[in-house]
């Protein structure tokens, strides 16, 4: 696989994003190329060799301890020593203070190489962001530099046996003993909750500190692995075998309160947002890897042609080229949307309207990045045929690894409700209106794209906004899919390949009509619950 090709594609996407010019600061095109070129080398030389090892060797649970592949240690050290774990982190803690746009640009290359291995880095850098924002000065100084330097890793601990997406039912409790806090309970689905890659592991954990029901009684804590923390098991999973998913027990474990008591969930969203952006990178990376595998196979696999002549590479067959095109166009459109999301987040630090745009786009890139990875893996298997179904090729592993992308950090249904209820409808739809106006400006010279955007606006204003809350919840998933079609139509204006843009736009309106029809059907089906 040529990682430089993916780096070049990402650089082109960044340069095609108009807002990049507002924030590029001292970054010239050569600087951007140098950063992505180095990231491509690390991805190809250091991380990619881990991918098959991660699947074949995996993580091993032994008497309360977890072993990961031995090769992980030097690779994680290389990431840290190269500054890659601290790209977007604050310079005062040893980070580089670079824009999120550069983080996603580099990280998607690492995710292309090995998403299972990168799970450790994803949780740790998100925790560094969280602690930088909410922890007290001593805790920040103790943990954030170590996370950036690769001397520690960190996890997010939310789910419990009786509380998954329903966070308000968390039972883990924290009690104050003298001037200290102690946490007791059980947490599950903890990626890299235990491992032997580094000696220090911190758990960013929600626990109940009052009898107030729901999420208002939850506070955020940092619990260091050690006394009072036990690894109960690791899960046997469909994929991501190289990422140990742990169940952890906490028995009066010493804990540090992070932020304000009773505000745990809102504070934790600093970490969750960063991890959702990471999932988007995972999806893009997996899709790129699978398309590359399918393309390379199609170039060398020989079948068909004149029976009197040698067989021809299957890429010469129109149906194979069609399948490859149907993989590549969504990848190119998604890359542009991911960059737009990250740059909007960067600009949002000073511009509330850009912060709203990033928040509106985040559930889309999280969910549709997840689906892009899984769908592209499935399509790649079809191009490889029977070979793709075997472990001789990487695409079957990618299919297994990527299925979870649409589950963790918020399922499809949760992303849909976030998109519709908390983003599009907030402040009388101000963020959506701003984004649609921007999309219309960019697509002024592309009538098919403009038609998709206008039709989505009309649908949302006339059918979604006036609907009851129950109907809005019922139709949220198809409304989100309609919104994603609209965003892709907008991104067509930035595509250098007009053939790919035309190809997408040919099917965009019928696809939009189908999602609108589904939305109205779901709204009508749920009227019975309102009567």
PDB file of C-alpha atoms in Angstrom, residues 176-388:
ATOM      1  CA  UNK A 176     -15.546  11.122  50.034  1.00  0.00           C
ATOM      2  CA  UNK A 177     -13.295   9.716  52.772  1.00  0.00           C
ATOM      3  CA  UNK A 178     -11.707  12.585  54.704  1.00  0.00           C
ATOM      4  CA  UNK A 179     -10.168  14.716  51.950  1.00  0.00           C
ATOM      5  CA  UNK A 180     -10.007  11.924  49.353  1.00  0.00           C
ATOM      6  CA  UNK A 181     -12.428  10.174  47.021  1.00  0.00           C
ATOM      7  CA  UNK A 182     -12.931   6.431  46.667  1.00  0.00           C
ATOM      8  CA  UNK A 183     -14.708   4.722  43.757  1.00  0.00           C
ATOM      9  CA  UNK A 184     -16.492   1.353  43.804  1.00  0.00           C
ATOM     10  CA  UNK A 185     -18.318  -0.401  40.969  1.00  0.00           C
ATOM     11  CA  UNK A 186     -17.784  -2.172  37.680  1.00  0.00           C
ATOM     12  CA  UNK A 187     -17.083  -0.831  34.186  1.00  0.00           C
ATOM     13  CA  UNK A 188     -17.141  -2.749  30.905  1.00  0.00           C
ATOM     14  CA  UNK A 189     -16.111  -2.268  27.256  1.00  0.00           C
ATOM     15  CA  UNK A 190     -12.913  -0.440  28.261  1.00  0.00           C
ATOM     16  CA  UNK A 191     -10.492  -0.327  25.325  1.00  0.00           C
ATOM     17  CA  UNK A 192      -6.895  -0.856  26.504  1.00  0.00           C
ATOM     18  CA  UNK A 193      -8.193  -0.951  30.089  1.00  0.00           C
ATOM     19  CA  UNK A 194      -5.175  -3.065  30.926  1.00  0.00           C
ATOM     20  CA  UNK A 195      -2.002  -3.830  28.966  1.00  0.00           C
ATOM     21  CA  UNK A 196       1.764  -4.110  29.295  1.00  0.00           C
ATOM     22  CA  UNK A 197       2.699  -1.441  26.760  1.00  0.00           C
ATOM     23  CA  UNK A 198       3.381   1.254  29.372  1.00  0.00           C
ATOM     24  CA  UNK A 199       3.498   1.100  33.165  1.00  0.00           C
ATOM     25  CA  UNK A 200       0.938   3.814  33.930  1.00  0.00           C
ATOM     26  CA  UNK A 201      -2.776   3.710  33.000  1.00  0.00           C
ATOM     27  CA  UNK A 202      -5.435   6.244  33.987  1.00  0.00           C
ATOM     28  CA  UNK A 203      -9.190   5.749  33.783  1.00  0.00           C
ATOM     29  CA  UNK A 204     -11.498   8.711  33.096  1.00  0.00           C
ATOM     30  CA  UNK A 205     -14.563   7.473  34.922  1.00  0.00           C
ATOM     31  CA  UNK A 206     -18.143   8.525  35.636  1.00  0.00           C
ATOM     32  CA  UNK A 207     -19.448   7.697  39.109  1.00  0.00           C
ATOM     33  CA  UNK A 208     -22.462   8.692  41.162  1.00  0.00           C
ATOM     34  CA  UNK A 209     -21.754  11.187  43.948  1.00  0.00           C
ATOM     35  CA  UNK A 210     -25.319  11.985  44.990  1.00  0.00           C
ATOM     36  CA  UNK A 211     -28.792  10.487  45.052  1.00  0.00           C
ATOM     37  CA  UNK A 212     -29.990  12.836  42.328  1.00  0.00           C
ATOM     38  CA  UNK A 213     -31.393  10.536  39.602  1.00  0.00           C
ATOM     39  CA  UNK A 214     -30.178  10.512  36.027  1.00  0.00           C
ATOM     40  CA  UNK A 215     -27.004  12.130  34.799  1.00  0.00           C
ATOM     41  CA  UNK A 216     -27.105  15.075  37.213  1.00  0.00           C
ATOM     42  CA  UNK A 217     -25.840  12.896  40.034  1.00  0.00           C
ATOM     43  CA  UNK A 218     -22.717  11.875  38.095  1.00  0.00           C
ATOM     44  CA  UNK A 219     -19.239  13.261  38.591  1.00  0.00           C
ATOM     45  CA  UNK A 220     -16.016  12.729  36.666  1.00  0.00           C
ATOM     46  CA  UNK A 221     -12.963  11.091  38.196  1.00  0.00           C
ATOM     47  CA  UNK A 222      -9.480  10.017  37.225  1.00  0.00           C
ATOM     48  CA  UNK A 223      -8.544   6.645  38.707  1.00  0.00           C
ATOM     49  CA  UNK A 224      -5.040   5.312  38.254  1.00  0.00           C
ATOM     50  CA  UNK A 225      -4.586   1.572  37.735  1.00  0.00           C
ATOM     51  CA  UNK A 226      -3.282   0.065  40.944  1.00  0.00           C
ATOM     52  CA  UNK A 227      -4.751  -0.700  44.367  1.00  0.00           C
ATOM     53  CA  UNK A 228      -8.505  -1.151  44.209  1.00  0.00           C
ATOM     54  CA  UNK A 229      -8.607  -1.703  40.423  1.00  0.00           C
ATOM     55  CA  UNK A 230      -8.976  -5.240  39.081  1.00  0.00           C
ATOM     56  CA  UNK A 231      -9.168  -6.498  35.512  1.00  0.00           C
ATOM     57  CA  UNK A 232     -11.973  -9.056  35.522  1.00  0.00           C
ATOM     58  CA  UNK A 233     -11.658 -10.266  31.921  1.00  0.00           C
ATOM     59  CA  UNK A 234     -11.114  -9.223  28.341  1.00  0.00           C
ATOM     60  CA  UNK A 235     -13.875  -9.712  25.788  1.00  0.00           C
ATOM     61  CA  UNK A 236     -13.641 -12.246  22.965  1.00  0.00           C
ATOM     62  CA  UNK A 237     -14.724 -10.125  20.028  1.00  0.00           C
ATOM     63  CA  UNK A 238     -15.550 -10.268  16.327  1.00  0.00           C
ATOM     64  CA  UNK A 239     -12.633  -8.009  15.467  1.00  0.00           C
ATOM     65  CA  UNK A 240     -10.090  -5.520  16.830  1.00  0.00           C
ATOM     66  CA  UNK A 241      -8.367  -8.464  18.501  1.00  0.00           C
ATOM     67  CA  UNK A 242      -5.275  -6.350  19.089  1.00  0.00           C
ATOM     68  CA  UNK A 243      -7.237  -3.892  21.222  1.00  0.00           C
ATOM     69  CA  UNK A 244      -7.934  -5.455  24.647  1.00  0.00           C
ATOM     70  CA  UNK A 245     -11.526  -4.667  25.657  1.00  0.00           C
ATOM     71  CA  UNK A 246     -11.590  -5.008  29.430  1.00  0.00           C
ATOM     72  CA  UNK A 247     -14.093  -5.349  32.235  1.00  0.00           C
ATOM     73  CA  UNK A 248     -12.748  -3.539  35.303  1.00  0.00           C
ATOM     74  CA  UNK A 249     -13.720  -3.781  38.949  1.00  0.00           C
ATOM     75  CA  UNK A 250     -13.225  -0.849  41.328  1.00  0.00           C
ATOM     76  CA  UNK A 251     -13.196  -1.490  45.079  1.00  0.00           C
ATOM     77  CA  UNK A 252     -12.605   1.679  47.095  1.00  0.00           C
ATOM     78  CA  UNK A 253     -10.076   2.722  44.447  1.00  0.00           C
ATOM     79  CA  UNK A 254      -8.397   6.093  45.137  1.00  0.00           C
ATOM     80  CA  UNK A 255      -9.808   8.700  42.767  1.00  0.00           C
ATOM     81  CA  UNK A 256      -9.273  12.337  41.822  1.00  0.00           C
ATOM     82  CA  UNK A 257     -12.304  14.515  41.134  1.00  0.00           C
ATOM     83  CA  UNK A 258     -12.043  16.174  37.730  1.00  0.00           C
ATOM     84  CA  UNK A 259     -13.900  19.432  37.319  1.00  0.00           C
ATOM     85  CA  UNK A 260     -17.107  20.223  39.171  1.00  0.00           C
ATOM     86  CA  UNK A 261     -19.025  17.671  41.208  1.00  0.00           C
ATOM     87  CA  UNK A 262     -22.315  16.725  39.527  1.00  0.00           C
ATOM     88  CA  UNK A 263     -21.157  17.929  36.091  1.00  0.00           C
ATOM     89  CA  UNK A 264     -19.387  14.749  35.029  1.00  0.00           C
ATOM     90  CA  UNK A 265     -21.191  14.002  31.783  1.00  0.00           C
ATOM     91  CA  UNK A 266     -21.047  17.506  30.248  1.00  0.00           C
ATOM     92  CA  UNK A 267     -17.342  17.661  31.094  1.00  0.00           C
ATOM     93  CA  UNK A 268     -16.677  14.198  29.679  1.00  0.00           C
ATOM     94  CA  UNK A 269     -17.974  15.353  26.305  1.00  0.00           C
ATOM     95  CA  UNK A 270     -14.624  17.073  25.750  1.00  0.00           C
ATOM     96  CA  UNK A 271     -13.199  13.553  25.521  1.00  0.00           C
ATOM     97  CA  UNK A 272     -16.166  12.043  23.684  1.00  0.00           C
ATOM     98  CA  UNK A 273     -16.080  14.653  20.921  1.00  0.00           C
ATOM     99  CA  UNK A 274     -12.401  13.977  20.327  1.00  0.00           C
ATOM    100  CA  UNK A 275     -13.003  10.232  20.203  1.00  0.00           C
ATOM    101  CA  UNK A 276     -15.862  10.635  17.731  1.00  0.00           C
ATOM    102  CA  UNK A 277     -13.475  12.504  15.463  1.00  0.00           C
ATOM    103  CA  UNK A 278     -11.081   9.586  15.916  1.00  0.00           C
ATOM    104  CA  UNK A 279     -13.800   7.135  14.806  1.00  0.00           C
ATOM    105  CA  UNK A 280     -14.268   9.203  11.658  1.00  0.00           C
ATOM    106  CA  UNK A 281     -10.538   8.795  11.002  1.00  0.00           C
ATOM    107  CA  UNK A 282     -10.832   5.046  11.616  1.00  0.00           C
ATOM    108  CA  UNK A 283     -13.593   4.761   9.047  1.00  0.00           C
ATOM    109  CA  UNK A 284     -11.720   6.761   6.430  1.00  0.00           C
ATOM    110  CA  UNK A 285      -8.507   4.849   7.088  1.00  0.00           C
ATOM    111  CA  UNK A 286     -10.202   1.456   6.796  1.00  0.00           C
ATOM    112  CA  UNK A 287     -11.952   2.488   3.596  1.00  0.00           C
ATOM    113  CA  UNK A 288      -8.692   3.703   2.062  1.00  0.00           C
ATOM    114  CA  UNK A 289      -6.897   0.492   2.969  1.00  0.00           C
ATOM    115  CA  UNK A 290      -9.676  -1.673   1.514  1.00  0.00           C
ATOM    116  CA  UNK A 291      -9.979   0.317  -1.702  1.00  0.00           C
ATOM    117  CA  UNK A 292      -6.211   0.120  -2.147  1.00  0.00           C
ATOM    118  CA  UNK A 293      -6.264  -3.657  -1.596  1.00  0.00           C
ATOM    119  CA  UNK A 294      -9.082  -4.073  -4.103  1.00  0.00           C
ATOM    120  CA  UNK A 295      -7.396  -1.858  -6.682  1.00  0.00           C
ATOM    121  CA  UNK A 296      -4.031  -3.609  -6.338  1.00  0.00           C
ATOM    122  CA  UNK A 297      -5.700  -7.012  -6.651  1.00  0.00           C
ATOM    123  CA  UNK A 298      -7.639  -5.910  -9.723  1.00  0.00           C
ATOM    124  CA  UNK A 299      -4.392  -4.837 -11.386  1.00  0.00           C
ATOM    125  CA  UNK A 300      -2.704  -8.238 -11.000  1.00  0.00           C
ATOM    126  CA  UNK A 301      -5.550 -10.771 -10.943  1.00  0.00           C
ATOM    127  CA  UNK A 302      -6.074 -12.118 -14.480  1.00  0.00           C
ATOM    128  CA  UNK A 303      -9.390 -13.511 -15.644  1.00  0.00           C
ATOM    129  CA  UNK A 304     -11.370 -13.362 -18.860  1.00  0.00           C
ATOM    130  CA  UNK A 305     -10.677 -11.776 -22.206  1.00  0.00           C
ATOM    131  CA  UNK A 306     -10.086 -13.513 -25.527  1.00  0.00           C
ATOM    132  CA  UNK A 307      -9.855 -17.284 -24.839  1.00  0.00           C
ATOM    133  CA  UNK A 308      -7.158 -17.525 -27.489  1.00  0.00           C
ATOM    134  CA  UNK A 309      -4.994 -14.952 -25.666  1.00  0.00           C
ATOM    135  CA  UNK A 310      -3.585 -14.682 -22.151  1.00  0.00           C
ATOM    136  CA  UNK A 311      -6.114 -13.706 -19.495  1.00  0.00           C
ATOM    137  CA  UNK A 312      -6.437  -9.971 -18.792  1.00  0.00           C
ATOM    138  CA  UNK A 313      -6.255  -8.088 -15.493  1.00  0.00           C
ATOM    139  CA  UNK A 314      -9.758  -7.904 -14.061  1.00  0.00           C
ATOM    140  CA  UNK A 315      -9.530  -4.116 -13.849  1.00  0.00           C
ATOM    141  CA  UNK A 316     -10.114  -4.103 -17.605  1.00  0.00           C
ATOM    142  CA  UNK A 317     -13.662  -5.401 -16.998  1.00  0.00           C
ATOM    143  CA  UNK A 318     -16.256  -2.608 -16.783  1.00  0.00           C
ATOM    144  CA  UNK A 319     -18.051  -4.150 -13.808  1.00  0.00           C
ATOM    145  CA  UNK A 320     -14.847  -4.242 -11.746  1.00  0.00           C
ATOM    146  CA  UNK A 321     -14.083  -0.636 -12.637  1.00  0.00           C
ATOM    147  CA  UNK A 322     -17.630   0.268 -11.600  1.00  0.00           C
ATOM    148  CA  UNK A 323     -17.124  -1.358  -8.207  1.00  0.00           C
ATOM    149  CA  UNK A 324     -13.832   0.445  -7.662  1.00  0.00           C
ATOM    150  CA  UNK A 325     -15.392   3.784  -8.636  1.00  0.00           C
ATOM    151  CA  UNK A 326     -18.284   3.166  -6.236  1.00  0.00           C
ATOM    152  CA  UNK A 327     -15.737   2.747  -3.467  1.00  0.00           C
ATOM    153  CA  UNK A 328     -13.542   5.720  -4.335  1.00  0.00           C
ATOM    154  CA  UNK A 329     -16.101   8.496  -4.771  1.00  0.00           C
ATOM    155  CA  UNK A 330     -17.579   8.192  -1.242  1.00  0.00           C
ATOM    156  CA  UNK A 331     -14.035   8.123   0.167  1.00  0.00           C
ATOM    157  CA  UNK A 332     -13.129  11.346  -1.623  1.00  0.00           C
ATOM    158  CA  UNK A 333     -16.332  13.080  -0.501  1.00  0.00           C
ATOM    159  CA  UNK A 334     -15.935  11.910   3.066  1.00  0.00           C
ATOM    160  CA  UNK A 335     -12.340  13.126   3.259  1.00  0.00           C
ATOM    161  CA  UNK A 336     -13.519  16.621   2.349  1.00  0.00           C
ATOM    162  CA  UNK A 337     -16.323  16.551   4.933  1.00  0.00           C
ATOM    163  CA  UNK A 338     -13.925  15.364   7.646  1.00  0.00           C
ATOM    164  CA  UNK A 339     -11.531  18.217   6.907  1.00  0.00           C
ATOM    165  CA  UNK A 340     -14.411  20.707   6.952  1.00  0.00           C
ATOM    166  CA  UNK A 341     -15.455  19.421  10.389  1.00  0.00           C
ATOM    167  CA  UNK A 342     -11.966  19.719  11.851  1.00  0.00           C
ATOM    168  CA  UNK A 343     -11.258  23.162  10.412  1.00  0.00           C
ATOM    169  CA  UNK A 344     -14.644  24.417  11.651  1.00  0.00           C
ATOM    170  CA  UNK A 345     -13.699  23.148  15.140  1.00  0.00           C
ATOM    171  CA  UNK A 346     -10.384  25.017  14.938  1.00  0.00           C
ATOM    172  CA  UNK A 347     -12.046  28.261  13.851  1.00  0.00           C
ATOM    173  CA  UNK A 348     -14.792  27.700  16.394  1.00  0.00           C
ATOM    174  CA  UNK A 349     -12.438  28.627  19.218  1.00  0.00           C
ATOM    175  CA  UNK A 350     -12.970  32.270  18.174  1.00  0.00           C
ATOM    176  CA  UNK A 351     -16.114  32.077  16.018  1.00  0.00           C
ATOM    177  CA  UNK A 352     -19.322  30.669  17.585  1.00  0.00           C
ATOM    178  CA  UNK A 353     -20.908  30.057  14.185  1.00  0.00           C
ATOM    179  CA  UNK A 354     -18.015  27.816  13.165  1.00  0.00           C
ATOM    180  CA  UNK A 355     -18.225  25.974  16.478  1.00  0.00           C
ATOM    181  CA  UNK A 356     -21.894  25.298  15.716  1.00  0.00           C
ATOM    182  CA  UNK A 357     -21.010  24.058  12.238  1.00  0.00           C
ATOM    183  CA  UNK A 358     -18.451  21.631  13.614  1.00  0.00           C
ATOM    184  CA  UNK A 359     -20.931  20.357  16.223  1.00  0.00           C
ATOM    185  CA  UNK A 360     -23.522  19.829  13.492  1.00  0.00           C
ATOM    186  CA  UNK A 361     -21.102  17.949  11.232  1.00  0.00           C
ATOM    187  CA  UNK A 362     -19.536  15.787  13.960  1.00  0.00           C
ATOM    188  CA  UNK A 363     -22.384  13.219  14.273  1.00  0.00           C
ATOM    189  CA  UNK A 364     -22.387  12.919  10.480  1.00  0.00           C
ATOM    190  CA  UNK A 365     -18.684  12.225  10.071  1.00  0.00           C
ATOM    191  CA  UNK A 366     -18.672   9.900  13.074  1.00  0.00           C
ATOM    192  CA  UNK A 367     -21.549   7.777  11.808  1.00  0.00           C
ATOM    193  CA  UNK A 368     -20.886   7.852   8.083  1.00  0.00           C
ATOM    194  CA  UNK A 369     -17.166   7.397   8.561  1.00  0.00           C
ATOM    195  CA  UNK A 370     -18.012   4.235  10.494  1.00  0.00           C
ATOM    196  CA  UNK A 371     -20.339   3.043   7.735  1.00  0.00           C
ATOM    197  CA  UNK A 372     -17.840   3.986   5.035  1.00  0.00           C
ATOM    198  CA  UNK A 373     -15.189   1.735   6.571  1.00  0.00           C
ATOM    199  CA  UNK A 374     -17.491  -1.268   6.925  1.00  0.00           C
ATOM    200  CA  UNK A 375     -19.215  -0.845   3.548  1.00  0.00           C
ATOM    201  CA  UNK A 376     -15.942  -0.405   1.678  1.00  0.00           C
ATOM    202  CA  UNK A 377     -14.539  -3.527   3.325  1.00  0.00           C
ATOM    203  CA  UNK A 378     -17.570  -5.468   2.112  1.00  0.00           C
ATOM    204  CA  UNK A 379     -17.234  -4.099  -1.408  1.00  0.00           C
ATOM    205  CA  UNK A 380     -13.526  -4.905  -1.467  1.00  0.00           C
ATOM    206  CA  UNK A 381     -14.245  -8.528  -0.588  1.00  0.00           C
ATOM    207  CA  UNK A 382     -16.524  -8.710  -3.623  1.00  0.00           C
ATOM    208  CA  UNK A 383     -13.763  -7.397  -5.912  1.00  0.00           C
ATOM    209  CA  UNK A 384     -11.333  -9.976  -4.542  1.00  0.00           C
ATOM    210  CA  UNK A 385     -13.973 -12.686  -4.779  1.00  0.00           C
ATOM    211  CA  UNK A 386     -13.212 -15.893  -2.914  1.00  0.00           C
ATOM    212  CA  UNK A 387      -9.737 -14.617  -2.079  1.00  0.00           C
ATOM    213  CA  UNK A 388     -11.247 -11.715  -0.173  1.00  0.00           C
TER     214      UNK A 388
END
